[in-house]
Amino acid sequence: MNRYNPKSFESKWQDEWNKSGIYKAKDNTSKPKKYILEYFPYPSGAAMHVGHVRNYSIGDAIARFSRMQGFEVLHPMGWDAFGLPAENYAIKNKISPAQAISQNTTRFKSQLNQMGFSYDWSREINSTDPKYYRWTQWFFLLLYKKGLAYQQESLQWWCPVDKTVLANEQVEAGLCWRCGNKVEKKSLKQWFFKITDYADRLLEDLDDINWPEAIKSMQRNWIGKSKGALIDFKVDDSDKTIQVFTTRPDTIYGATFLVLAPEHELVSSITSKSQKNSVGKYIKDSQAKSDIERQETNREKTGVFSGSYAINPLTGEKIPIWLADYVLVGYGTGAIMAVPAHDERDFEFAKKFNLEIRQVISNNDEVDGVTLGEGSMISSGEFTGLNSADAREKIVEKISAMGIGSEKVNYKMRDWLISRQRYWGAPIPIIYCPKDGVVPVDEDQLPVLLPEIESIEPSGDGRSPLVNVPSFVKTTCPKCGGPAERETDTMDGFACSSWYFLRFADPDNQTVPFDKSKADYWLPVDEYIGGAEHAVMHLLYARFWTKVMYDDGLINFTEPFTTLRNQGMILAPDGSKMSKSKNNTIEPDSLIESGYGADSIRIMELFIGPWNQASNWSVDGLGGSYRFLQRVWKVVGQYIESSKGNLSQEINFNIKKIEHKTIKKVTKDLENLNFNTAVSALMEYVNELYKINQSTGIYKDTAWDQAIVSLLKLLCPIAPHITEELWHLMGQTESIHLTTWPTFNESIIIDEVFELVVQINGKVRAQLSVATSLGQEELVKLALKDEKIIKYTKDKTIVKTIVVPGKLINFVI
RNA sequence: GGGCGAGUGGCGGAAUUGGUAUACGCGAUGGACUUAAAAUCCAUUGGCCUUUAAAGCCUUGAGGGUUCGAGUCCCUCCUCGCCCACCA
């Protein structure tokens, strides 16, 4: 037999698997189904590195294991290919985005193929294919029909580098999520999806899905639900009122001033003549501050007096109205009633500007003059003496009765801005008619094709380059037939990825986005595997669309991903993140080329540490994985080439026992996704087999037949090529990946003897090999006869004896 | 500041959930093979411990507690990582 040389057979099997289509998922079978999905990749210019490969190695191990356990498995792959990176790559390389995507998907696909992942490529999808984005546009129309897509002119996040608007979620600490540059505000009319209508359901349904707590809490935090009240404060000597949002209406007797955000719409009308200059200056200053600066915490409070007063509706007192940038225009009403005695920020502000601090709740948690939390009411008129939680309800009741306020639930989450002023996206299927206004494109006119054009760079005036394509823009109104113009904005790429998991159930359908019965069979996704970077964008949007589809009767489930797994990142050997810009990426291609082969890489990806923990890549470690497979090759090879020997019954049984123990361990580990310990169990197994055949010189006998079969089957979800090759060298003709998972027999595993640990006062003093059948008393007798134990126990009284059956005895002296 | 997670050999990590701490792998050291190297194979490899063996003691970030027995449970503290962050 030749030496283990993965190059000599890995690509052969990859071709064979593709040709025979063994990974094709069958619709509507009677088998239980499992839908295993890794986030569909973005085929950017940078190729896949070993960090990405880990994601797919995990998914593929689960998929292969599940197939062998009798599940009908859907394990598809596709391309999330609209959006800026492809567009920028195209501009840089002077090719069209379509060409760029085609090049990059070819590269990615060959990378995935040479790793031997078991995808059903017959279901491959590409979000930039008109056959796909036709349905993304169809969903836009669905949302529009349901009143969930609307246009609004307002201040938007604008990235001056990417020259497009961004959704709230896509701005991280004042920086663009893609390019990392500072964003600005720009007033524009844009398309939004009304995700806020689903805020409560998006929040509540988190309780029913099996997701990492970290991701759930990020989504909860992002939705940011809080219960409180809206209260109107009349402006003194004016007909204006200022509405504030507060979560603590119970503290209203301690509200000693109001604060408006500098951008609040009433600022100019309530500023007094004498304060005009300083207010104007303050507004200018705060605009000049970047959003990063404004978001810095522990920044000293700044503010300015407006010159006007409001009336506290319950105390009747005149209280000053201030402006300060610690109040954010986008949250609540952009105005607050300040209660410095019970809010740290208001307290800081009041201290700095010498405003009144009035305590109205008392408890034992006072720190430096601020009392947080609940307590009993003081100095609060008729509410004095109540506890604050009760007072909160009563005060809201009273305010409602007075007609100046009401209970209100508030959310941090904003609607999803989906317009993009860029070329490379799905066109928004809307037509503007001078007569009929905004008119949706008829469904049967979809797709609205993205035209192929020369210059795809943004127009420069804040509009998409499509404005310069008359053949695209000029159209007729579907209603009146008169001349009209198309919307030139394209859709956020996250729209495409909000439903792709459904298209895999029915990728070629030309009449509907997917057939309901197929979706009902395959969905929801059972295992969704990807990085944590999608926590609040993709994963929130996809949940939102799913609920919209459910409401429309298109599907019968409300959550798209039953179980979510966040794999740990693979870092560069020095612990830094791998990135093209740092030039420290390690790509699988070169590792395969240098002779390690795909299987070694796959083993390494899983063996390196727990699947959900970050690990540093190690080339030396890869060598260890390779040596392991080499030993597998050797053990199985010797078996294949030998003729049947004649081992003792005892050794035969011993081999069988190790085999069954390993089946049990590896099965349990794969069920729990403990890939690293599954690999180590297989290593131990191979080492044991190797030792036995070294010591006996016999490589084949009754027990060996099964031992080798089990070894290959247990290993094949992780190392599909070497196992397939050896399987066929053994004379098998069917693929090993179509076989069933081995089972174990508990009665074979049971040991007849075990190592009894004998402790004195909890310290191990002796180990005895004893028969499993012995009773507790016999064990104690045996232990007390041991020389070492006699040494420790003579002249002492044993106070207590603890016997753990099958494990240990502890004598307390 | 808030939330989540994690601290175990030279390194990545394991430990049936309270029962032999350091499995498995890497690295290192010594040896075999070789003209030599690589590869492969064999042996050793937590510390006290500078020859080995036996015996002993110590050891899971630090300190305390519960328990016959703690890496695992409880309390206090330290360090690191990630996410969120003036949300009224």
Coordinates of N, CA and C (backbone and C1' of nucleotides) in Angstrom, one line a residue, chain B residues 4-55:
Chain B
rC4 P -25.2 39.2 32.8 O5' -24.4 38.4 31.6 C5' -25.1 37.9 30.5 C4' -24.1 37.5 29.4 C3' -23.0 36.6 29.8 O3' -23.4 35.2 29.9 C1' -22.0 38.3 28.6
rG5 P -22.8 34.3 31.0 O5' -21.3 34.0 30.5 C5' -21.1 33.3 29.2 C4' -19.7 33.4 28.7 C3' -18.6 32.9 29.6 O3' -18.5 31.5 29.6 C1' -17.9 35.0 28.7
rA6 P -18.0 30.7 30.8 O5' -16.4 31.0 30.7 C5' -15.7 30.6 29.6 C4' -14.3 31.2 29.6 C3' -13.4 30.8 30.8 O3' -12.9 29.5 30.6 C1' -13.2 33.1 30.3
rG7 P -12.1 28.8 31.8 O5' -10.7 29.5 31.6 C5' -9.7 29.3 32.5 C4' -8.6 30.3 32.4 C3' -7.5 30.2 33.4 O3' -6.3 30.5 32.9 C1' -8.7 32.3 33.7
rU8 P -5.5 29.4 32.2 O5' -5.7 28.1 33.1 C5' -5.1 28.1 34.4 C4' -5.0 26.6 34.8 C3' -3.9 25.8 34.1 O3' -2.6 26.0 34.7 C1' -5.9 24.6 34.3
rG9 P -1.5 26.7 33.8 O5' -1.0 25.4 33.0 C5' 0.2 25.6 32.2 C4' 1.3 24.7 32.8 C3' 2.5 24.7 32.0 O3' 3.6 24.6 32.9 C1' 1.7 22.5 32.2
rG10 P 4.7 25.8 33.0 O5' 5.1 25.9 31.4 C5' 5.9 27.1 31.1 C4' 5.9 27.2 29.6 C3' 4.6 27.0 28.9 O3' 3.8 28.2 28.9 C1' 6.3 25.8 27.7
rC11 P 2.2 28.1 29.0 O5' 1.9 27.8 27.5 C5' 1.9 28.8 26.5 C4' 1.5 28.2 25.1 C3' 0.0 27.7 25.1 O3' -0.9 28.7 25.0 C1' 1.5 26.1 24.1
rG12 P -2.4 28.5 25.6 O5' -3.0 27.5 24.5 C5' -3.2 28.0 23.2 C4' -4.0 26.9 22.4 C3' -5.2 26.4 23.0 O3' -6.3 27.2 22.9 C1' -3.9 24.6 22.2
rG13 P -7.5 27.3 24.0 O5' -8.1 25.8 23.8 C5' -8.7 25.1 24.9 C4' -8.5 23.6 24.6 C3' -9.2 22.7 25.7 O3' -10.4 22.3 25.2 C1' -6.8 22.3 25.5
rA14 P -11.6 22.0 26.2 O5' -11.1 20.6 26.9 C5' -11.2 19.5 26.1 C4' -10.9 18.2 26.9 C3' -11.7 18.0 28.1 O3' -12.9 17.4 27.7 C1' -9.4 17.5 28.5
rA15 P -14.2 17.8 28.6 O5' -13.9 17.1 30.0 C5' -13.9 15.7 30.2 C4' -13.4 15.3 31.5 C3' -14.2 15.9 32.7 O3' -15.4 15.2 33.0 C1' -11.9 16.2 33.1
rU16 P -16.7 16.0 33.3 O5' -17.8 14.8 33.4 C5' -18.7 14.7 32.3 C4' -19.3 13.3 32.3 C3' -19.9 12.8 33.6 O3' -21.2 13.2 33.7 C1' -18.4 11.2 32.8
rU17 P -22.1 13.1 35.1 O5' -22.7 14.5 35.2 C5' -23.0 14.9 36.5 C4' -21.9 15.8 37.1 C3' -22.5 17.1 37.8 O3' -21.5 17.4 38.8 C1' -21.0 17.7 36.0
rG18 P -22.0 18.3 40.0 O5' -20.8 18.4 40.9 C5' -19.5 18.4 40.4 C4' -18.5 17.6 41.2 C3' -19.0 16.1 41.3 O3' -17.8 15.2 41.4 C1' -18.7 17.0 43.4
rG19 P -17.4 14.6 40.0 O5' -16.2 13.6 40.5 C5' -15.0 14.2 41.1 C4' -14.2 13.1 41.7 C3' -14.2 11.8 40.9 O3' -12.9 11.2 41.0 C1' -15.0 11.4 43.1
rU20 P -11.7 11.6 40.0 O5' -10.6 10.7 40.5 C5' -10.1 10.9 41.9 C4' -8.6 10.7 41.8 C3' -7.8 11.5 40.8 O3' -6.5 11.8 41.4 C1' -7.5 9.3 40.3
rA21 P -6.3 13.2 42.0 O5' -6.5 14.3 40.8 C5' -5.6 14.3 39.8 C4' -6.2 14.8 38.5 C3' -5.3 14.9 37.4 O3' -5.3 13.7 36.6 C1' -6.4 17.0 37.7
rU22 P -4.0 13.2 35.8 O5' -3.8 14.4 34.8 C5' -4.7 14.5 33.7 C4' -4.4 15.8 32.9 C3' -3.0 15.7 32.2 O3' -3.3 15.2 30.9 C1' -3.2 17.8 33.3
rA23 P -2.2 14.2 30.2 O5' -3.1 13.2 29.3 C5' -3.7 12.1 30.0 C4' -5.0 11.8 29.2 C3' -4.9 11.8 27.7 O3' -4.4 10.5 27.2 C1' -6.8 13.0 28.4
rC24 P -3.2 10.5 26.2 O5' -3.8 11.3 24.9 C5' -4.8 10.8 24.1 C4' -5.2 11.8 23.1 C3' -4.1 12.6 22.4 O3' -3.6 11.8 21.3 C1' -5.6 14.1 23.1
rG25 P -2.0 11.9 21.0 O5' -1.9 13.3 20.4 C5' -2.4 13.7 19.2 C4' -2.4 15.2 19.0 C3' -1.0 15.8 19.0 O3' -0.3 15.6 17.8 C1' -2.5 17.1 20.3
rC26 P 1.3 15.6 17.8 O5' 1.6 17.2 18.1 C5' 1.3 18.1 17.1 C4' 1.6 19.5 17.6 C3' 3.1 19.8 18.0 O3' 3.8 20.0 16.8 C1' 1.7 20.6 19.7
rG27 P 5.3 19.5 16.7 O5' 6.0 20.4 17.9 C5' 6.2 21.8 17.7 C4' 6.7 22.4 19.0 C3' 8.0 21.8 19.6 O3' 9.1 22.4 18.9 C1' 6.4 21.8 21.3
rA28 P 10.4 21.6 18.7 O5' 10.9 21.3 20.2 C5' 11.4 22.4 21.0 C4' 11.7 21.9 22.4 C3' 12.7 20.8 22.5 O3' 14.0 21.3 22.4 C1' 10.8 20.2 23.8
rU29 P 15.1 20.4 21.7 O5' 15.5 19.3 22.7 C5' 16.0 19.6 24.0 C4' 16.0 18.4 24.9 C3' 16.7 17.1 24.3 O3' 18.1 17.2 24.3 C1' 14.7 16.5 25.3
rG30 P 19.0 16.6 23.1 O5' 18.8 15.0 23.4 C5' 19.5 14.4 24.5 C4' 19.0 13.0 24.7 C3' 19.2 12.1 23.6 O3' 20.6 11.6 23.5 C1' 17.1 11.8 24.4
rG31 P 21.2 11.3 22.0 O5' 20.4 10.0 21.6 C5' 20.7 8.7 22.2 C4' 19.6 7.7 21.9 C3' 19.6 7.2 20.5 O3' 20.7 6.3 20.2 C1' 17.4 7.5 21.2
rA32 P 21.2 6.1 18.7 O5' 20.0 5.3 18.0 C5' 19.8 4.0 18.3 C4' 18.6 3.4 17.5 C3' 18.9 3.5 15.9 O3' 19.7 2.4 15.5 C1' 16.7 4.3 16.5
rC33 P 20.7 2.7 14.3 O5' 19.8 3.0 13.1 C5' 19.0 2.0 12.5 C4' 18.1 2.6 11.4 C3' 18.9 3.4 10.3 O3' 19.4 2.5 9.3 C1' 17.0 4.7 11.1
rU34 P 20.9 2.7 8.9 O5' 21.0 4.1 8.2 C5' 20.3 4.3 6.9 C4' 20.3 5.7 6.5 C3' 21.7 6.3 6.5 O3' 22.4 5.9 5.3 C1' 20.3 7.8 7.5
rU35 P 24.0 5.4 5.4 O5' 24.7 6.8 5.8 C5' 26.0 6.7 6.4 C4' 26.7 8.1 6.3 C3' 25.8 9.3 6.8 O3' 26.0 9.4 8.2 C1' 26.7 9.8 4.6
rA36 P 24.7 9.7 9.1 O5' 24.2 11.1 8.6 C5' 25.0 12.3 9.0 C4' 24.5 13.5 8.3 C3' 23.0 13.8 8.5 O3' 22.8 14.5 9.7 C1' 23.4 13.9 6.2
rA37 P 21.5 14.3 10.6 O5' 20.4 15.1 9.8 C5' 20.4 16.5 9.7 C4' 19.5 17.0 8.6 C3' 18.0 16.6 8.7 O3' 17.4 17.5 9.6 C1' 18.7 16.2 6.5
rA38 P 16.2 17.0 10.5 O5' 15.0 16.8 9.5 C5' 14.4 17.9 8.8 C4' 13.5 17.4 7.6 C3' 12.4 16.5 8.0 O3' 11.3 17.1 8.5 C1' 13.6 15.6 6.2
rA39 P 10.5 16.5 9.8 O5' 9.9 15.2 9.1 C5' 8.9 15.3 8.1 C4' 8.7 13.9 7.5 C3' 8.3 12.8 8.5 O3' 6.9 12.8 8.8 C1' 10.0 12.0 7.1
rU40 P 6.4 12.5 10.3 O5' 6.8 11.0 10.5 C5' 6.1 10.0 9.7 C4' 6.8 8.7 9.9 C3' 6.9 8.2 11.3 O3' 5.7 7.6 11.7 C1' 9.0 7.9 10.3
rC41 P 5.2 7.7 13.3 O5' 6.1 6.7 14.0 C5' 6.1 5.3 13.6 C4' 7.2 4.6 14.3 C3' 7.4 4.8 15.8 O3' 6.5 3.9 16.5 C1' 9.5 5.0 14.8
rC42 P 5.9 4.4 17.9 O5' 7.1 4.2 18.9 C5' 7.6 2.9 19.1 C4' 8.8 3.0 20.0 C3' 8.6 3.8 21.3 O3' 7.9 3.2 22.3 C1' 10.7 4.4 20.3
rA43 P 7.0 4.0 23.3 O5' 8.1 4.7 24.2 C5' 8.9 3.9 25.1 C4' 10.0 4.8 25.7 C3' 9.4 6.0 26.5 O3' 9.0 5.6 27.8 C1' 11.2 6.8 25.1
rU44 P 7.8 6.4 28.5 O5' 8.5 7.8 29.0 C5' 9.6 7.8 29.9 C4' 10.2 9.1 30.0 C3' 9.3 10.3 30.3 O3' 8.9 10.3 31.7 C1' 10.7 10.9 28.6
rU45 P 7.4 10.7 32.1 O5' 7.4 12.3 31.8 C5' 8.4 13.2 32.4 C4' 8.3 14.5 31.7 C3' 7.0 15.2 31.6 O3' 6.6 15.8 32.8 C1' 8.1 15.4 29.6
rG46 P 5.1 15.5 33.4 O5' 4.7 17.0 34.0 C5' 4.7 18.1 33.1 C4' 4.5 19.3 33.9 C3' 5.5 19.5 35.0 O3' 6.7 20.1 34.6 C1' 3.3 19.9 35.8
rG47 P 8.1 19.8 35.4 O5' 7.8 20.6 36.7 C5' 7.8 22.0 36.7 C4' 7.7 22.5 38.1 C3' 8.7 22.1 39.2 O3' 9.9 22.8 39.1 C1' 6.5 21.8 40.1
rC48 P 11.2 22.2 39.5 O5' 11.1 22.0 41.1 C5' 11.0 23.2 41.9 C4' 10.8 22.8 43.3 C3' 11.8 21.9 43.9 O3' 13.0 22.6 44.3 C1' 9.7 21.1 44.5
rC49 P 14.4 22.0 44.2 O5' 14.5 21.3 42.8 C5' 15.8 20.9 42.2 C4' 15.6 19.7 41.4 C3' 14.5 19.8 40.3 O3' 14.9 19.1 39.1 C1' 14.1 17.9 41.7
rU50 P 16.0 19.8 38.3 O5' 17.3 19.1 38.9 C5' 17.7 17.8 38.4 C4' 19.2 17.7 38.4 C3' 19.8 17.5 39.8 O3' 20.9 16.5 39.9 C1' 20.7 19.5 38.9
rU51 P 21.7 15.9 39.0 O5' 20.5 15.1 38.1 C5' 20.8 14.7 36.8 C4' 20.8 13.2 36.7 C3' 19.6 12.5 37.2 O3' 18.5 12.6 36.3 C1' 21.5 11.4 38.0
rU52 P 17.0 12.6 36.7 O5' 16.7 11.1 37.0 C5' 16.9 10.1 35.9 C4' 17.1 8.7 36.6 C3' 15.9 8.3 37.5 O3' 14.8 7.8 36.7 C1' 17.9 7.8 38.6
rA53 P 13.3 8.0 37.2 O5' 13.3 7.0 38.4 C5' 13.3 5.6 38.2 C4' 13.4 4.9 39.5 C3' 12.3 5.2 40.5 O3' 11.1 4.4 40.3 C1' 14.5 5.2 41.5
rA54 P 9.8 5.1 40.6 O5' 9.7 4.9 42.2 C5' 9.7 3.6 42.8 C4' 10.0 3.6 44.3 C3' 9.0 4.6 45.0 O3' 7.8 3.9 45.3 C1' 11.3 5.0 45.7
rA55 P 6.5 4.8 45.3 O5' 6.6 5.7 46.6 C5' 6.6 5.1 47.9 C4' 7.1 6.1 48.9 C3' 6.3 7.4 49.0 O3' 5.1 7.2 49.8 C1' 8.6 7.9 49.0

